[in-house]
PDB file of C-alpha atoms in Angstrom:
ATOM      1  CA  ALA A 160     145.618  90.948 107.042  1.00  0.00           C
ATOM      2  CA  ASP A 161     148.776  93.685 107.316  1.00  0.00           C
ATOM      3  CA  THR A 162     150.989  94.616 104.211  1.00  0.00           C
ATOM      4  CA  ILE A 163     154.346  93.346 104.641  1.00  0.00           C
ATOM      5  CA  HIS A 164     156.407  94.391 101.380  1.00  0.00           C
ATOM      6  CA  ILE A 165     156.603  94.581  97.965  1.00  0.00           C
ATOM      7  CA  ASP A 166     158.387  92.296  95.382  1.00  0.00           C
ATOM      8  CA  PHE A 167     158.673  92.859  91.797  1.00  0.00           C
ATOM      9  CA  LYS A 168     159.872  89.870  89.589  1.00  0.00           C
ATOM     10  CA  ILE A 169     160.791  89.364  85.833  1.00  0.00           C
ATOM     11  CA  LYS A 170     159.591  87.467  84.376  1.00  0.00           C
ATOM     12  CA  SER A 171     156.700  86.465  86.103  1.00  0.00           C
ATOM     13  CA  GLU A 172     156.636  83.364  88.585  1.00  0.00           C
ATOM     14  CA  HIS A 173     153.086  82.352  87.909  1.00  0.00           C
ATOM     15  CA  LEU A 174     151.048  81.159  84.287  1.00  0.00           C
ATOM     16  CA  LEU A 175     147.649  83.364  84.297  1.00  0.00           C
ATOM     17  CA  PHE A 176     145.604  80.976  81.505  1.00  0.00           C
ATOM     18  CA  GLY A 177     148.929  79.327  80.399  1.00  0.00           C
ATOM     19  CA  ARG A 178     150.589  82.706  79.597  1.00  0.00           C
ATOM     20  CA  GLN A 179     153.977  84.045  81.127  1.00  0.00           C
ATOM     21  CA  TYR A 180     153.779  88.053  81.747  1.00  0.00           C
ATOM     22  CA  ASP A 181     156.922  90.189  81.519  1.00  0.00           C
ATOM     23  CA  MET A 182     157.335  90.301  84.994  1.00  0.00           C
ATOM     24  CA  GLU A 183     154.641  89.746  88.759  1.00  0.00           C
ATOM     25  CA  MET A 184     154.134  92.560  90.856  1.00  0.00           C
ATOM     26  CA  GLN A 185     153.688  90.402  94.306  1.00  0.00           C
ATOM     27  CA  ILE A 186     151.881  92.067  97.699  1.00  0.00           C
ATOM     28  CA  TRP A 187     152.869  90.229 100.699  1.00  0.00           C
ATOM     29  CA  HIS A 188     150.754  90.301 103.618  1.00  0.00           C
ATOM     30  CA  PHE A 189     150.596  88.706 107.443  1.00  0.00           C
ATOM     31  CA  HIS A 190     148.137  87.559 109.075  1.00  0.00           C
ATOM     32  CA  ALA A 191     147.883  87.320 112.915  1.00  0.00           C
ATOM     33  CA  TYR A 192     145.984  84.603 113.451  1.00  0.00           C
ATOM     34  CA  LYS A 193     146.646  82.485 110.877  1.00  0.00           C
ATOM     35  CA  ARG A 194     150.240  80.399 110.345  1.00  0.00           C
ATOM     36  CA  ARG A 195     150.071  81.486 106.639  1.00  0.00           C
ATOM     37  CA  SER A 196     151.425  84.313 104.516  1.00  0.00           C
ATOM     38  CA  PRO A 197     148.581  85.674 102.364  1.00  0.00           C
ATOM     39  CA  VAL A 198     150.141  86.665  98.637  1.00  0.00           C
ATOM     40  CA  MET A 199     148.549  89.021  96.314  1.00  0.00           C
ATOM     41  CA  SER A 200     150.066  88.398  92.868  1.00  0.00           C
ATOM     42  CA  ILE A 201     149.678  90.555  89.932  1.00  0.00           C
ATOM     43  CA  MET A 202     150.758  89.854  86.267  1.00  0.00           C
ATOM     44  CA  VAL A 203     152.434  93.150  84.613  1.00  0.00           C
ATOM     45  CA  GLU A 204     152.058  93.588  80.623  1.00  0.00           C
ATOM     46  CA  ALA A 205     154.347  95.904  79.426  1.00  0.00           C
ATOM     47  CA  THR A 206     151.986  97.849  75.780  1.00  0.00           C
ATOM     48  CA  VAL A 207     152.668 100.344  73.248  1.00  0.00           C
ATOM     49  CA  GLY A 208     150.935 103.122  75.289  1.00  0.00           C
ATOM     50  CA  GLY A 209     150.840 101.190  78.448  1.00  0.00           C
ATOM     51  CA  HIS A 210     152.267 104.006  80.556  1.00  0.00           C
ATOM     52  CA  ASN A 211     151.061 103.589  83.842  1.00  0.00           C
ATOM     53  CA  ASP A 212     151.429 106.907  86.166  1.00  0.00           C
ATOM     54  CA  SER A 213     151.126 104.756  89.771  1.00  0.00           C
ATOM     55  CA  PHE A 214     153.592 102.514  88.920  1.00  0.00           C
ATOM     56  CA  GLN A 215     156.114 105.281  87.942  1.00  0.00           C
ATOM     57  CA  GLN A 216     155.511 106.852  90.994  1.00  0.00           C
ATOM     58  CA  MET A 217     157.143 103.550  92.374  1.00  0.00           C
ATOM     59  CA  LEU A 218     160.099 103.695  89.735  1.00  0.00           C
ATOM     60  CA  ILE A 219     161.089 106.984  91.370  1.00  0.00           C
ATOM     61  CA  ARG A 220     161.376 105.786  94.495  1.00  0.00           C
ATOM     62  CA  PHE A 221     163.097 102.521  93.322  1.00  0.00           C
ATOM     63  CA  HIS A 222     165.636 104.889  91.404  1.00  0.00           C
ATOM     64  CA  GLN A 223     165.795 107.144  94.645  1.00  0.00           C
ATOM     65  CA  LYS A 224     166.963 103.975  96.776  1.00  0.00           C
ATOM     66  CA  TYR A 225     169.466 103.340  93.764  1.00  0.00           C
ATOM     67  CA  VAL A 226     171.173 106.688  94.406  1.00  0.00           C
ATOM     68  CA  THR A 227     171.622 106.931  97.777  1.00  0.00           C
ATOM     69  CA  ASP A 228     172.820 103.484  97.923  1.00  0.00           C
ATOM     70  CA  LEU A 229     175.211 104.215  95.039  1.00  0.00           C
ATOM     71  CA  ASN A 230     176.483 107.127  96.851  1.00  0.00           C
ATOM     72  CA  ALA A 231     177.132 104.867  99.879  1.00  0.00           C
ATOM     73  CA  CYS A 232     178.946 102.860  98.177  1.00  0.00           C
ATOM     74  CA  ARG A 233     181.292 105.822  96.710  1.00  0.00           C
ATOM     75  CA  ARG A 234     181.712 106.973 100.149  1.00  0.00           C
ATOM     76  CA  ARG A 235     182.808 103.734 101.598  1.00  0.00           C
ATOM     77  CA  ARG A 236     184.955 103.043  98.685  1.00  0.00           C
ATOM     78  CA  ARG A 237     187.041 106.449  99.174  1.00  0.00           C
ATOM     79  CA  LEU A 238     186.840 106.236 103.025  1.00  0.00           C
ATOM     80  CA  MET A 239     188.638 103.027 102.608  1.00  0.00           C
ATOM     81  CA  VAL A 240     190.855 104.345 100.117  1.00  0.00           C
ATOM     82  CA  ASP A 241     191.939 107.244 102.403  1.00  0.00           C
ATOM     83  CA  ASN A 242     192.655 105.067 105.493  1.00  0.00           C
ATOM     84  CA  GLY A 243     194.813 102.712 103.209  1.00  0.00           C
ATOM     85  CA  GLU A 244     192.889  99.552 103.318  1.00  0.00           C
ATOM     86  CA  ASP A 245     192.760  97.100 100.505  1.00  0.00           C
ATOM     87  CA  LEU A 246     189.005  97.198  98.346  1.00  0.00           C
ATOM     88  CA  GLU A 247     187.852  93.676  98.431  1.00  0.00           C
ATOM     89  CA  GLU A 248     187.596  91.624  94.981  1.00  0.00           C
ATOM     90  CA  ASP A 249     183.955  91.817  94.838  1.00  0.00           C
ATOM     91  CA  MET A 250     183.763  95.672  95.721  1.00  0.00           C
ATOM     92  CA  VAL A 251     182.096  97.029  92.408  1.00  0.00           C
ATOM     93  CA  ASP A 252     183.591 100.295  91.051  1.00  0.00           C
ATOM     94  CA  PRO A 253     180.291 102.953  91.239  1.00  0.00           C
ATOM     95  CA  ASP A 254     181.699 104.637  89.118  1.00  0.00           C
ATOM     96  CA  GLU A 255     180.728 101.991  86.111  1.00  0.00           C
ATOM     97  CA  PHE A 256     177.307 102.747  87.126  1.00  0.00           C
ATOM     98  CA  ARG A 257     177.488 106.739  87.256  1.00  0.00           C
ATOM     99  CA  HIS A 258     175.618 106.989  83.535  1.00  0.00           C
ATOM    100  CA  LEU A 259     172.613 105.449  85.383  1.00  0.00           C
ATOM    101  CA  GLU A 260     172.361 108.106  88.263  1.00  0.00           C
ATOM    102  CA  GLU A 261     169.810 110.297  86.146  1.00  0.00           C
ATOM    103  CA  LEU A 262     166.207 108.069  85.794  1.00  0.00           C
ATOM    104  CA  SER A 263     165.770 109.593  81.873  1.00  0.00           C
ATOM    105  CA  SER A 264     169.290 107.217  81.260  1.00  0.00           C
ATOM    106  CA  PHE A 265     166.551 104.426  81.948  1.00  0.00           C
ATOM    107  CA  MET A 266     165.673 104.510  78.509  1.00  0.00           C
ATOM    108  CA  PRO A 267     166.447 102.814  75.453  1.00  0.00           C
ATOM    109  CA  GLU A 268     168.106 105.152  73.215  1.00  0.00           C
ATOM    110  CA  GLU A 269     168.449 102.948  69.903  1.00  0.00           C
ATOM    111  CA  LYS A 270     166.166 100.326  68.266  1.00  0.00           C
ATOM    112  CA  GLY A 271     167.902  96.644  66.855  1.00  0.00           C
ATOM    113  CA  PRO A 272     168.478  93.638  68.342  1.00  0.00           C
ATOM    114  CA  GLU A 273     170.171  94.727  70.822  1.00  0.00           C
ATOM    115  CA  GLN A 274     167.234  95.669  72.929  1.00  0.00           C
ATOM    116  CA  SER A 275     166.403  91.654  72.728  1.00  0.00           C
ATOM    117  CA  PHE A 276     167.941  91.149  76.268  1.00  0.00           C
ATOM    118  CA  TYR A 277     165.640  93.223  77.920  1.00  0.00           C
ATOM    119  CA  PHE A 278     162.572  92.641  75.654  1.00  0.00           C
ATOM    120  CA  ASP A 279     162.864  89.146  74.599  1.00  0.00           C
ATOM    121  CA  GLN A 280     162.249  89.941  71.037  1.00  0.00           C
ATOM    122  CA  ARG A 281     159.201  91.644  71.825  1.00  0.00           C
ATOM    123  CA  PRO A 282     158.431  94.825  69.781  1.00  0.00           C
ATOM    124  CA  ASP A 283     161.013  97.031  69.858  1.00  0.00           C
ATOM    125  CA  ASP A 284     159.278 100.575  69.166  1.00  0.00           C
ATOM    126  CA  PHE A 285     158.992 102.784  72.331  1.00  0.00           C
ATOM    127  CA  GLU A 286     156.958 105.376  72.647  1.00  0.00           C
ATOM    128  CA  GLU A 287     158.379 108.501  73.828  1.00  0.00           C
ATOM    129  CA  GLU A 288     157.776 109.624  77.498  1.00  0.00           C
ATOM    130  CA  GLU A 289     158.822 112.384  79.784  1.00  0.00           C
ATOM    131  CA  VAL A 290     160.310 111.750  83.762  1.00  0.00           C
ATOM    132  CA  ASP A 291     160.009 114.812  85.567  1.00  0.00           C
ATOM    133  CA  GLU A 292     162.293 114.016  88.433  1.00  0.00           C
ATOM    134  CA  GLU A 293     162.003 117.399  89.996  1.00  0.00           C
ATOM    135  CA  ASP A 294     158.431 116.911  90.752  1.00  0.00           C
ATOM    136  CA  ARG A 295     158.712 117.000  94.888  1.00  0.00           C
ATOM    137  CA  ASP A 296     154.977 116.541  95.778  1.00  0.00           C
ATOM    138  CA  LEU A 297     155.251 112.892  93.723  1.00  0.00           C
ATOM    139  CA  GLN A 298     158.149 112.284  95.195  1.00  0.00           C
ATOM    140  CA  SER A 299     156.503 112.591  98.709  1.00  0.00           C
ATOM    141  CA  SER A 300     153.222 111.294  98.442  1.00  0.00           C
ATOM    142  CA  ILE A 301     152.508 107.979  98.958  1.00  0.00           C
ATOM    143  CA  VAL A 302     152.288 105.156  96.714  1.00  0.00           C
ATOM    144  CA  ASN A 303     149.045 102.975  97.044  1.00  0.00           C
ATOM    145  CA  PRO A 304     149.802  99.754  95.768  1.00  0.00           C
ATOM    146  CA  TYR A 305     146.068  98.407  96.001  1.00  0.00           C
ATOM    147  CA  HIS A 306     145.372 101.367  93.397  1.00  0.00           C
ATOM    148  CA  ARG A 307     143.425 100.797  90.598  1.00  0.00           C
ATOM    149  CA  ASP A 308     146.670 101.311  88.502  1.00  0.00           C
ATOM    150  CA  PHE A 309     147.791  98.209  89.997  1.00  0.00           C
ATOM    151  CA  VAL A 310     144.839  96.287  91.102  1.00  0.00           C
ATOM    152  CA  ARG A 311     142.409  95.466  88.170  1.00  0.00           C
ATOM    153  CA  SER A 312     140.434  92.742  89.446  1.00  0.00           C
ATOM    154  CA  ILE A 313     139.232  91.493  92.742  1.00  0.00           C
ATOM    155  CA  TYR A 314     139.090  88.123  91.226  1.00  0.00           C
ATOM    156  CA  PHE A 315     141.890  85.388  91.567  1.00  0.00           C
ATOM    157  CA  MET A 316     142.566  81.632  91.203  1.00  0.00           C
ATOM    158  CA  GLY A 317     144.556  80.638  94.572  1.00  0.00           C
ATOM    159  CA  TYR A 318     146.699  78.419  96.003  1.00  0.00           C
ATOM    160  CA  ASP A 319     148.516  77.009  98.652  1.00  0.00           C
ATOM    161  CA  GLY A 320     152.543  76.960  97.932  1.00  0.00           C
ATOM    162  CA  SER A 321     155.435  78.132  99.047  1.00  0.00           C
ATOM    163  CA  LEU A 322     158.163  80.900  98.969  1.00  0.00           C
ATOM    164  CA  THR A 323     159.805  81.604  95.720  1.00  0.00           C
ATOM    165  CA  ASP A 324     163.099  82.544  96.989  1.00  0.00           C
ATOM    166  CA  PRO A 325     165.255  80.631  99.896  1.00  0.00           C
ATOM    167  CA  PRO A 326     164.394  79.001 102.220  1.00  0.00           C
ATOM    168  CA  CYS A 327     161.486  78.165  99.776  1.00  0.00           C
ATOM    169  CA  GLY A 328     158.891  77.532 102.922  1.00  0.00           C
ATOM    170  CA  THR A 329     155.584  76.172 102.580  1.00  0.00           C
ATOM    171  CA  TRP A 330     153.658  78.582 104.145  1.00  0.00           C
ATOM    172  CA  VAL A 331     151.926  80.864 101.751  1.00  0.00           C
ATOM    173  CA  SER A 332     148.490  81.474 100.396  1.00  0.00           C
ATOM    174  CA  TRP A 333     148.973  82.701  96.869  1.00  0.00           C
ATOM    175  CA  ARG A 334     146.395  84.348  95.470  1.00  0.00           C
ATOM    176  CA  VAL A 335     146.947  85.180  91.402  1.00  0.00           C
ATOM    177  CA  LEU A 336     144.610  88.343  90.183  1.00  0.00           C
ATOM    178  CA  ASP A 337     142.742  87.266  87.153  1.00  0.00           C
ATOM    179  CA  THR A 338     143.619  90.207  85.135  1.00  0.00           C
ATOM    180  CA  PRO A 339     147.315  91.829  84.644  1.00  0.00           C
ATOM    181  CA  MET A 340     148.070  95.139  85.311  1.00  0.00           C
ATOM    182  CA  THR A 341     150.082  97.762  82.002  1.00  0.00           C
ATOM    183  CA  ILE A 342     153.186  99.663  82.323  1.00  0.00           C
ATOM    184  CA  SER A 343     154.936 100.761  78.835  1.00  0.00           C
ATOM    185  CA  TYR A 344     158.133  98.935  77.329  1.00  0.00           C
ATOM    186  CA  THR A 345     159.830 102.188  78.676  1.00  0.00           C
ATOM    187  CA  GLN A 346     158.627 101.176  82.056  1.00  0.00           C
ATOM    188  CA  LEU A 347     159.986  97.714  81.577  1.00  0.00           C
ATOM    189  CA  PHE A 348     163.052  98.527  80.569  1.00  0.00           C
ATOM    190  CA  GLN A 349     163.540 101.059  83.492  1.00  0.00           C
ATOM    191  CA  SER A 350     162.640  97.974  85.804  1.00  0.00           C
ATOM    192  CA  LYS A 351     164.975  95.849  84.169  1.00  0.00           C
ATOM    193  CA  ASN A 352     168.031  98.194  84.499  1.00  0.00           C
ATOM    194  CA  ILE A 353     167.470  99.306  88.334  1.00  0.00           C
ATOM    195  CA  LEU A 354     166.588  95.446  89.381  1.00  0.00           C
ATOM    196  CA  PHE A 355     169.745  94.668  87.799  1.00  0.00           C
ATOM    197  CA  ASN A 356     172.203  96.717  88.533  1.00  0.00           C
ATOM    198  CA  GLN A 357     171.799  97.372  92.063  1.00  0.00           C
ATOM    199  CA  VAL A 358     174.505  97.593  94.477  1.00  0.00           C
ATOM    200  CA  SER A 359     174.531  98.119  98.307  1.00  0.00           C
ATOM    201  CA  PRO A 360     175.636 100.276  99.868  1.00  0.00           C
ATOM    202  CA  THR A 361     178.886  98.339 100.862  1.00  0.00           C
ATOM    203  CA  CYS A 362     179.083  97.958  97.120  1.00  0.00           C
ATOM    204  CA  LYS A 363     178.140  94.300  96.262  1.00  0.00           C
ATOM    205  CA  ARG A 364     175.754  93.532  93.683  1.00  0.00           C
ATOM    206  CA  THR A 365     172.537  92.686  95.314  1.00  0.00           C
ATOM    207  CA  SER A 366     170.713  91.028  92.352  1.00  0.00           C
ATOM    208  CA  VAL A 367     170.567  87.663  91.482  1.00  0.00           C
ATOM    209  CA  HIS A 368     169.721  87.141  88.103  1.00  0.00           C
ATOM    210  CA  LYS A 369     170.154  85.400  84.688  1.00  0.00           C
ATOM    211  CA  ASP A 370     169.297  85.975  81.213  1.00  0.00           C
ATOM    212  CA  GLY A 371     167.100  88.512  81.635  1.00  0.00           C
ATOM    213  CA  SER A 372     165.616  87.334  84.600  1.00  0.00           C
ATOM    214  CA  SER A 373     164.947  87.317  88.321  1.00  0.00           C
ATOM    215  CA  ALA A 374     162.395  84.944  88.724  1.00  0.00           C
ATOM    216  CA  ARG A 375     162.097  81.051  89.672  1.00  0.00           C
ATOM    217  CA  PRO A 376     161.036  79.276  86.838  1.00  0.00           C
ATOM    218  CA  ILE A 377     157.725  77.942  86.230  1.00  0.00           C
ATOM    219  CA  GLN A 378     157.102  75.036  88.581  1.00  0.00           C
ATOM    220  CA  ASP A 379     154.972  72.195  88.143  1.00  0.00           C
ATOM    221  CA  THR A 380     151.534  72.233  90.302  1.00  0.00           C
ATOM    222  CA  PHE A 381     152.210  68.294  91.455  1.00  0.00           C
ATOM    223  CA  GLY A 382     148.387  67.953  91.391  1.00  0.00           C
ATOM    224  CA  ARG A 383     148.089  70.915  94.250  1.00  0.00           C
ATOM    225  CA  PRO A 384     144.295  71.651  94.291  1.00  0.00           C
ATOM    226  CA  ILE A 385     143.454  75.184  92.575  1.00  0.00           C
ATOM    227  CA  HIS A 386     140.784  77.396  92.945  1.00  0.00           C
ATOM    228  CA  GLN A 387     139.034  79.969  91.020  1.00  0.00           C
ATOM    229  CA  CYS A 388     137.462  82.774  92.204  1.00  0.00           C
ATOM    230  CA  THR A 389     134.847  84.791  89.934  1.00  0.00           C
ATOM    231  CA  ALA A 390     131.911  86.821  90.146  1.00  0.00           C
ATOM    232  CA  ASP A 391     129.841  83.458  90.314  1.00  0.00           C
ATOM    233  CA  ASP A 392     131.020  83.454  93.803  1.00  0.00           C
ATOM    234  CA  TYR A 393     130.418  87.045  95.086  1.00  0.00           C
ATOM    235  CA  ASP A 394     129.824  90.346  93.156  1.00  0.00           C
ATOM    236  CA  SER A 395     131.517  93.004  94.578  1.00  0.00           C
ATOM    237  CA  ASP A 396     130.044  96.000  96.234  1.00  0.00           C
ATOM    238  CA  VAL A 397     130.605  98.141  92.698  1.00  0.00           C
ATOM    239  CA  MET A 398     129.088  95.637  90.931  1.00  0.00           C
ATOM    240  CA  LYS A 399     126.159  95.777  93.768  1.00  0.00           C
ATOM    241  CA  GLY A 400     125.827  99.315  92.968  1.00  0.00           C
ATOM    242  CA  GLN A 401     126.376 100.167  96.791  1.00  0.00           C
ATOM    243  CA  ARG A 402     129.260 102.349  96.281  1.00  0.00           C
ATOM    244  CA  PRO A 403     131.201 103.961  93.502  1.00  0.00           C
ATOM    245  CA  TRP A 404     134.830 102.264  93.194  1.00  0.00           C
ATOM    246  CA  ASN A 405     137.063 103.780  95.945  1.00  0.00           C
ATOM    247  CA  PRO A 406     141.043 102.716  94.726  1.00  0.00           C
ATOM    248  CA  HIS A 407     142.060 102.664  98.460  1.00  0.00           C
ATOM    249  CA  PHE A 408     140.043  99.611  98.826  1.00  0.00           C
ATOM    250  CA  ILE A 409     139.452  96.385  96.796  1.00  0.00           C
TER     251      ILE A 409
END
């Protein structure tokens, strides 16, 4: 199956062993010979000292897209004003987001209850992290979504379900990995700010979120069969000792 795109949902849309996580990474695939879309779902846990280098590469790209769209919105508004056109009522003012144009600004500056919106009363001790936006090699490199920083296991819980966004089509084969990936609290903070404050080139808010979440509420299984794939079902080549771990393959 070929990779189509990657979604991030805050909080997770699945429970893993009864627990909801801070975020969920969903890798969508297209299968040419099946009328279903396989989705690899990875729970994301924010921890103290959990900085994830590969995830930071993704954050830098997300922020680049954020700034690009914000600048396009700024040019559109300026052009409309210069042409004497009326601004649409739902168009946002990009200057309201000027303070978010540097990735370093997506970091908590103070400790206290005001941060609970982002962390749902999780610990508010954030480790210091340096973000090098001038690292052009990092920005131009390819991010591998199957790197071990993301995919920590080859075992999963699987079931046939639906899209979590409209039209909620029932042609998705979910594979929820049994081991979460980790990020830092600062990276979680940055992710929420980029996702919740995204503005389109036409100056429209693109995020649909409520109470600090962009995820569909947890759904009942309605008796749907769920299978668990473990090492009792098959061993990886790594476990068999046939080849060393290669982060490009799972």
